[in-house]
Amino acid sequence: MKRYQDIAGDGGSNIVAQVAEQAGRVKSRMAAVRRIIAVMSGKGGVGKSSVTVNLAAALALEGAAVGILDADINGPSIAKMAGVRGRPLLQGDNGVVPPAAALGIKVMSMDLFLPDDQTPVLWQAPGQKDAYTWRGMMEAAALREFLADTEWGALDFLFIDLPPGSDKLPNLADLLPRLDGVVAVSIPSGVSRLVVARSITVAVELLNAPLIGLVENMAAYVCAHCGREEEMFPPARQENTAEELKAPLLGKIPFDPRIARAGDEGRLFLNDHAHTPAGRAIRQIAGKVKAFL
Ligand SMILES: Nc1ncnc2c1ncn2[C@@H]1O[C@H](COP(=O)(O)OP(=O)(O)OP(=O)(O)O)[C@@H](O)[C@H]1O
Ligand SMILES: [Mg+2]
């Protein structure tokens, strides 16, 4: 088998023109989207995807047309959290029709292309030597297709749920004609703060987009029996997390098992619990994001 660097020129694929044509399609699709917001964190498991779905729901509840692009190609979770897993993908006149979750939230995710629960996303590289570059290229290509070939239609907000870490940020920066703002997510632990601080610096530089602010997730635990709030993590040192991260604090979302349950069941937490402490926090954060934009 030839490796791709063994192939002279583009091997007759006219790849440069193909990519340029796709980039043109991304640009015209995104022209119908008023605001594009990326949700990121250097740290895994801090609630990026949950925050994405809940902010999208908060804005959709106010009547906005909202979409979510799951940019976590290898660990997609938005389709499940939004309750559109397993929905068939239909080909429309102008691209693939994204399934609509509750409140009309349009979702595109790698998960919608996987046949069953056990099938992982595997990029078969032509050889081990090229594997790293190859996988990066394939992931970028998948993202570009999601942006270019999805019938997003006219949207007020398109949220992009990023995978953990900062190594995929250059991909996104290359693919998007513009990004209107970045929301960072952290949890109030020293370890998370350290990793997130670094990733915020990288994100602001690479994405060339303003940092809207920081969401502190799992900030406290509300006892289901007595309603008392307890801290989930050891009390922070003197400094305030957001100050330390040089990011405006958008708000703190308490740990609420109903958020996890809603995500597991593919229901929108805000549809049932908009008036709980977590529901109020999410709606306030969404309001700040909207005001910023
Ligand atoms: N405030 C919260 N209260 C209760 N559970 C939460 C809260 N935020 C997130 N969770 C739960 O924590 C788990 C991890 O959240 P989530 O998948 O959103 O994190 P993530 O940062 O997107 O993870 P990854 O890095 O893998 O993409 C999920 O089961 C989610 O339901
Ligand atoms: Mg996630």
Short mmCIF file of C-alpha atoms and ligand atoms in Angstrom, two decimals:
data_model
loop_
_atom_site.label_atom_id
_atom_site.label_comp_id
_atom_site.label_asym_id
_atom_site.label_seq_id
_atom_site.Cartn_x
_atom_site.Cartn_y
_atom_site.Cartn_z
CA MET A 1 0.00 0.00 0.00
CA LYS A 2 1.27 3.49 -0.80
CA ARG A 3 1.54 6.01 2.00
CA TYR A 4 0.05 9.35 1.22
CA GLN A 5 3.44 11.03 1.02
CA ASP A 6 4.43 8.51 -1.67
CA ILE A 7 1.71 9.80 -3.94
CA ALA A 8 2.85 12.43 -6.41
CA GLY A 9 0.81 15.64 -6.27
CA ASP A 10 -2.76 14.98 -5.14
CA GLY A 11 -2.94 11.59 -6.84
CA GLY A 12 -5.54 12.95 -9.23
CA SER A 13 -8.09 13.60 -6.48
CA ASN A 14 -8.11 17.37 -6.95
CA ILE A 15 -8.22 17.52 -3.16
CA VAL A 16 -7.36 21.20 -2.88
CA ALA A 17 -10.34 22.19 -5.03
CA GLN A 18 -12.60 19.78 -3.12
CA VAL A 19 -11.62 21.25 0.24
CA ALA A 20 -11.97 24.81 -1.08
CA GLU A 21 -15.43 23.99 -2.39
CA GLN A 22 -16.43 22.51 0.98
CA ALA A 23 -15.04 25.55 2.80
CA GLY A 24 -17.24 27.70 0.56
CA ARG A 25 -20.25 25.62 1.60
CA VAL A 26 -19.35 26.02 5.29
CA LYS A 27 -19.16 29.77 4.77
CA SER A 28 -22.56 30.04 3.10
CA ARG A 29 -24.21 27.76 5.72
CA MET A 30 -22.70 29.75 8.58
CA ALA A 31 -23.92 32.99 7.01
CA ALA A 32 -27.43 31.93 8.12
CA VAL A 33 -26.25 31.43 11.73
CA ARG A 34 -26.30 34.60 13.80
CA ARG A 35 -23.94 33.49 16.58
CA ILE A 36 -21.48 30.61 16.86
CA ILE A 37 -20.35 29.71 20.36
CA ALA A 38 -17.75 27.09 21.31
CA VAL A 39 -17.90 25.37 24.70
CA MET A 40 -14.50 24.15 25.84
CA SER A 41 -12.39 23.01 28.75
CA GLY A 42 -8.90 21.60 28.96
CA LYS A 43 -10.29 19.09 31.43
CA GLY A 44 -12.41 16.05 30.64
CA GLY A 45 -15.63 15.22 32.41
CA VAL A 46 -16.26 18.65 33.92
CA GLY A 47 -19.62 19.03 32.18
CA LYS A 48 -18.89 20.70 28.81
CA SER A 49 -21.52 18.67 27.00
CA SER A 50 -24.10 19.08 29.78
CA VAL A 51 -23.48 22.82 29.89
CA THR A 52 -23.78 22.99 26.07
CA VAL A 53 -27.11 21.17 26.01
CA ASN A 54 -28.49 23.18 28.92
CA LEU A 55 -27.42 26.57 27.55
CA ALA A 56 -28.92 25.60 24.19
CA ALA A 57 -32.14 24.61 25.96
CA ALA A 58 -32.26 27.86 27.95
CA LEU A 59 -32.01 29.94 24.77
CA ALA A 60 -34.46 27.69 22.90
CA LEU A 61 -36.93 28.09 25.79
CA GLU A 62 -36.82 31.83 25.11
CA GLY A 63 -37.81 31.14 21.52
CA ALA A 64 -34.41 31.17 19.82
CA ALA A 65 -33.59 28.80 16.95
CA VAL A 66 -30.68 26.75 18.25
CA GLY A 67 -28.36 24.04 16.93
CA ILE A 68 -25.62 21.97 18.52
CA LEU A 69 -22.66 20.57 16.66
CA ASP A 70 -20.99 17.77 18.61
CA ALA A 71 -17.34 18.34 17.78
CA ASP A 72 -16.29 15.45 20.00
CA ILE A 73 -15.84 13.01 17.14
CA ASN A 74 -14.37 10.18 19.22
CA GLY A 75 -16.50 10.54 22.34
CA PRO A 76 -19.78 12.00 21.11
CA SER A 77 -22.43 12.50 23.80
CA ILE A 78 -24.77 15.26 22.60
CA ALA A 79 -27.10 12.96 20.65
CA LYS A 80 -27.77 10.93 23.80
CA MET A 81 -28.11 13.93 26.09
CA ALA A 82 -30.51 15.61 23.67
CA GLY A 83 -32.52 12.43 23.12
CA VAL A 84 -31.96 12.05 19.35
CA ARG A 85 -29.78 8.94 19.44
CA GLY A 86 -30.77 6.36 16.85
CA ARG A 87 -32.89 8.78 14.84
CA PRO A 88 -32.49 8.11 11.12
CA LEU A 89 -30.60 10.74 9.17
CA LEU A 90 -32.60 12.01 6.22
CA GLN A 91 -31.15 13.45 3.08
CA GLY A 92 -32.78 16.78 2.28
CA ASP A 93 -32.53 18.80 -0.93
CA ASN A 94 -29.62 20.73 0.45
CA GLY A 95 -27.75 18.31 2.71
CA VAL A 96 -28.38 16.03 5.68
CA VAL A 97 -31.32 17.06 7.86
CA PRO A 98 -30.17 17.25 11.50
CA PRO A 99 -32.60 15.53 13.90
CA ALA A 100 -34.47 17.97 16.12
CA ALA A 101 -34.47 17.42 19.88
CA ALA A 102 -37.09 18.88 22.23
CA LEU A 103 -37.60 22.64 21.78
CA GLY A 104 -36.55 22.18 18.13
CA ILE A 105 -32.82 22.04 18.94
CA LYS A 106 -31.03 20.72 15.84
CA VAL A 107 -28.26 18.23 16.55
CA MET A 108 -25.42 16.84 14.46
CA SER A 109 -23.08 14.28 15.98
CA MET A 110 -20.83 11.40 14.95
CA ASP A 111 -23.03 9.28 17.19
CA LEU A 112 -25.81 9.49 14.60
CA PHE A 113 -23.57 7.65 12.13
CA LEU A 114 -22.57 4.79 14.43
CA PRO A 115 -24.59 1.60 13.99
CA ASP A 116 -24.71 0.42 17.62
CA ASP A 117 -23.53 1.08 21.17
CA GLN A 118 -20.35 -0.97 20.86
CA THR A 119 -18.96 0.49 17.64
CA PRO A 120 -16.20 2.99 18.36
CA VAL A 121 -14.97 5.61 15.91
CA LEU A 122 -11.81 4.14 14.38
CA TRP A 123 -9.75 5.86 11.74
CA GLN A 124 -7.73 3.16 9.99
CA ALA A 125 -4.43 4.77 9.15
CA PRO A 126 -2.50 3.53 6.10
CA GLY A 127 0.46 2.79 8.41
CA GLN A 128 1.46 3.31 12.02
CA LYS A 129 4.02 5.93 11.02
CA ASP A 130 1.30 8.15 9.60
CA ALA A 131 -1.39 7.26 12.10
CA TYR A 132 -1.29 10.46 14.16
CA THR A 133 -1.42 12.84 11.19
CA TRP A 134 -3.97 10.67 9.43
CA ARG A 135 -6.40 10.60 12.37
CA GLY A 136 -6.13 14.36 12.77
CA MET A 137 -6.91 14.81 9.08
CA MET A 138 -9.88 12.45 9.17
CA GLU A 139 -11.34 14.15 12.25
CA ALA A 140 -10.98 17.56 10.64
CA ALA A 141 -12.62 16.21 7.48
CA ALA A 142 -15.57 14.82 9.48
CA LEU A 143 -16.05 18.15 11.25
CA ARG A 144 -15.88 20.04 7.98
CA GLU A 145 -18.57 17.77 6.54
CA PHE A 146 -20.79 18.29 9.59
CA LEU A 147 -20.54 22.03 9.07
CA ALA A 148 -20.77 22.00 5.28
CA ASP A 149 -23.31 19.28 4.59
CA THR A 150 -25.83 19.68 7.42
CA GLU A 151 -29.02 21.58 6.66
CA TRP A 152 -28.69 23.84 9.68
CA GLY A 153 -31.01 26.43 8.17
CA ALA A 154 -31.36 29.82 9.84
CA LEU A 155 -30.19 29.66 13.46
CA ASP A 156 -29.88 32.28 16.17
CA PHE A 157 -27.23 30.24 18.00
CA LEU A 158 -25.03 27.33 17.00
CA PHE A 159 -23.22 25.75 19.96
CA ILE A 160 -20.11 23.70 19.33
CA ASP A 161 -19.36 21.14 22.02
CA LEU A 162 -15.61 20.55 21.97
CA PRO A 163 -13.74 17.45 23.12
CA PRO A 164 -11.54 17.83 26.21
CA GLY A 165 -8.07 19.27 25.77
CA SER A 166 -6.76 21.87 23.39
CA ASP A 167 -5.17 19.79 20.64
CA LYS A 168 -8.30 19.92 18.44
CA LEU A 169 -8.67 23.70 18.64
CA PRO A 170 -6.54 24.47 15.55
CA ASN A 171 -8.86 22.20 13.50
CA LEU A 172 -11.87 24.20 14.53
CA ALA A 173 -10.15 27.53 13.98
CA ASP A 174 -9.30 26.44 10.43
CA LEU A 175 -12.77 25.20 9.63
CA LEU A 176 -14.95 28.01 10.90
CA PRO A 177 -15.24 31.23 8.95
CA ARG A 178 -15.85 32.95 12.28
CA LEU A 179 -16.46 32.19 15.95
CA ASP A 180 -18.37 34.70 18.05
CA GLY A 181 -17.35 33.57 21.51
CA VAL A 182 -15.97 30.85 23.75
CA VAL A 183 -17.45 29.55 27.00
CA ALA A 184 -15.01 27.72 29.27
CA VAL A 185 -16.17 25.14 31.81
CA SER A 186 -14.38 24.12 34.99
CA ILE A 187 -15.10 22.50 38.32
CA PRO A 188 -13.88 24.08 41.55
CA SER A 189 -10.95 21.75 42.14
CA GLY A 190 -7.33 22.83 42.11
CA VAL A 191 -6.46 20.23 39.49
CA SER A 192 -9.20 21.34 37.12
CA ARG A 193 -8.36 25.00 37.64
CA LEU A 194 -4.75 24.38 36.64
CA VAL A 195 -5.60 22.47 33.48
CA VAL A 196 -8.42 24.81 32.48
CA ALA A 197 -6.27 27.92 33.02
CA ARG A 198 -3.74 26.61 30.50
CA SER A 199 -6.38 25.61 27.99
CA ILE A 200 -8.08 29.03 28.17
CA THR A 201 -4.82 30.74 27.26
CA VAL A 202 -4.41 28.39 24.28
CA ALA A 203 -8.04 28.73 23.20
CA VAL A 204 -8.06 32.50 23.19
CA GLU A 205 -4.91 32.49 21.10
CA LEU A 206 -5.84 29.75 18.65
CA LEU A 207 -9.54 30.33 18.16
CA ASN A 208 -9.20 34.04 17.61
CA ALA A 209 -12.52 34.58 19.39
CA PRO A 210 -13.47 36.46 22.55
CA LEU A 211 -13.74 34.53 25.80
CA ILE A 212 -17.30 35.06 27.00
CA GLY A 213 -16.44 33.68 30.42
CA LEU A 214 -16.18 30.74 32.73
CA VAL A 215 -18.91 28.44 33.99
CA GLU A 216 -18.09 26.79 37.28
CA ASN A 217 -19.93 23.49 37.19
CA MET A 218 -20.62 21.13 40.09
CA ALA A 219 -20.00 24.10 42.34
CA ALA A 220 -22.02 22.75 45.25
CA TYR A 221 -24.32 19.92 46.12
CA VAL A 222 -27.91 20.56 47.08
CA CYS A 223 -29.15 17.86 49.47
CA ALA A 224 -32.30 16.32 48.01
CA HIS A 225 -33.70 15.79 51.54
CA CYS A 226 -32.93 18.95 53.46
CA GLY A 227 -32.17 21.36 50.59
CA ARG A 228 -28.91 22.45 52.23
CA GLU A 229 -25.98 23.35 49.98
CA GLU A 230 -22.67 21.60 50.61
CA GLU A 231 -19.40 22.18 48.77
CA MET A 232 -18.44 19.32 46.43
CA PHE A 233 -14.72 20.07 46.49
CA PRO A 234 -12.32 21.24 49.18
CA PRO A 235 -12.92 24.97 49.71
CA ALA A 236 -10.97 27.00 47.17
CA ARG A 237 -7.90 28.85 48.27
CA GLN A 238 -8.23 32.58 48.79
CA GLU A 239 -8.34 33.43 45.12
CA ASN A 240 -11.52 33.26 43.16
CA THR A 241 -11.35 30.70 40.36
CA ALA A 242 -12.51 33.06 37.64
CA GLU A 243 -10.12 35.80 38.73
CA GLU A 244 -7.30 33.34 38.79
CA LEU A 245 -8.20 32.19 35.30
CA LYS A 246 -8.52 35.80 34.13
CA ALA A 247 -12.00 34.98 32.85
CA PRO A 248 -15.26 36.62 33.86
CA LEU A 249 -17.37 34.24 35.93
CA LEU A 250 -20.67 33.61 34.14
CA GLY A 251 -22.10 31.61 37.00
CA LYS A 252 -21.94 28.52 39.17
CA ILE A 253 -24.08 25.47 38.46
CA PRO A 254 -24.59 23.23 41.49
CA PHE A 255 -24.31 19.46 41.25
CA ASP A 256 -27.83 18.17 40.79
CA PRO A 257 -28.36 14.44 40.08
CA ARG A 258 -31.38 15.40 37.99
CA ILE A 259 -28.99 16.99 35.43
CA ALA A 260 -27.18 13.66 35.04
CA ARG A 261 -30.46 11.74 34.93
CA ALA A 262 -31.93 14.05 32.29
CA GLY A 263 -28.77 13.60 30.20
CA ASP A 264 -28.92 9.82 30.52
CA GLU A 265 -32.59 9.76 29.57
CA GLY A 266 -32.22 12.25 26.71
CA ARG A 267 -34.60 14.75 28.26
CA LEU A 268 -33.88 18.44 28.62
CA PHE A 269 -33.31 19.24 32.31
CA LEU A 270 -34.76 22.74 31.92
CA ASN A 271 -38.01 21.42 30.49
CA ASP A 272 -38.81 19.89 33.90
CA HIS A 273 -36.61 21.77 36.36
CA ALA A 274 -36.25 25.36 35.16
CA HIS A 275 -37.07 26.70 38.65
CA THR A 276 -34.54 24.71 40.68
CA PRO A 277 -31.25 26.35 41.84
CA ALA A 278 -29.40 24.61 38.96
CA GLY A 279 -32.14 25.59 36.49
CA ARG A 280 -31.98 29.22 37.57
CA ALA A 281 -28.17 29.24 37.38
CA ILE A 282 -28.23 27.83 33.85
CA ARG A 283 -30.82 30.38 32.68
CA GLN A 284 -28.82 33.24 34.20
CA ILE A 285 -25.64 32.05 32.48
CA ALA A 286 -27.49 31.76 29.16
CA GLY A 287 -28.74 35.32 29.66
CA LYS A 288 -25.16 36.54 30.15
CA VAL A 289 -23.95 34.67 27.07
CA LYS A 290 -26.75 36.24 25.04
CA ALA A 291 -26.02 39.71 26.43
CA PHE A 292 -22.32 39.32 25.62
CA LEU A 293 -23.10 38.40 22.04
N1 LIG B 1 -24.08 20.04 37.43
C1 LIG B 1 -24.17 18.72 37.30
N2 LIG B 1 -24.87 17.99 38.18
C2 LIG B 1 -24.94 16.64 38.07
N3 LIG B 1 -24.35 15.93 37.10
C3 LIG B 1 -23.64 16.61 36.20
C4 LIG B 1 -23.51 18.03 36.23
N4 LIG B 1 -22.75 18.41 35.19
C5 LIG B 1 -22.42 17.28 34.52
N5 LIG B 1 -22.95 16.20 35.11
C6 LIG B 1 -22.76 14.80 34.74
O1 LIG B 1 -21.38 14.51 34.75
C7 LIG B 1 -21.02 13.66 33.69
C8 LIG B 1 -19.96 14.32 32.82
O2 LIG B 1 -20.56 15.45 32.20
P1 LIG B 1 -20.31 15.77 30.66
O3 LIG B 1 -20.36 14.56 29.82
O4 LIG B 1 -21.21 16.89 30.33
O5 LIG B 1 -18.79 16.29 30.76
P2 LIG B 1 -17.79 16.63 29.58
O6 LIG B 1 -16.89 17.68 30.11
O7 LIG B 1 -18.54 16.94 28.34
O8 LIG B 1 -17.03 15.27 29.40
P3 LIG B 1 -15.98 14.89 28.22
O9 LIG B 1 -14.70 15.52 28.61
O10 LIG B 1 -15.93 13.40 28.24
O11 LIG B 1 -16.54 15.45 26.94
C9 LIG B 1 -22.31 13.34 32.93
O12 LIG B 1 -22.82 12.14 33.38
C10 LIG B 1 -23.22 14.50 33.32
O13 LIG B 1 -24.58 14.13 33.30
MG MG B 2 -18.36 16.08 26.40
#
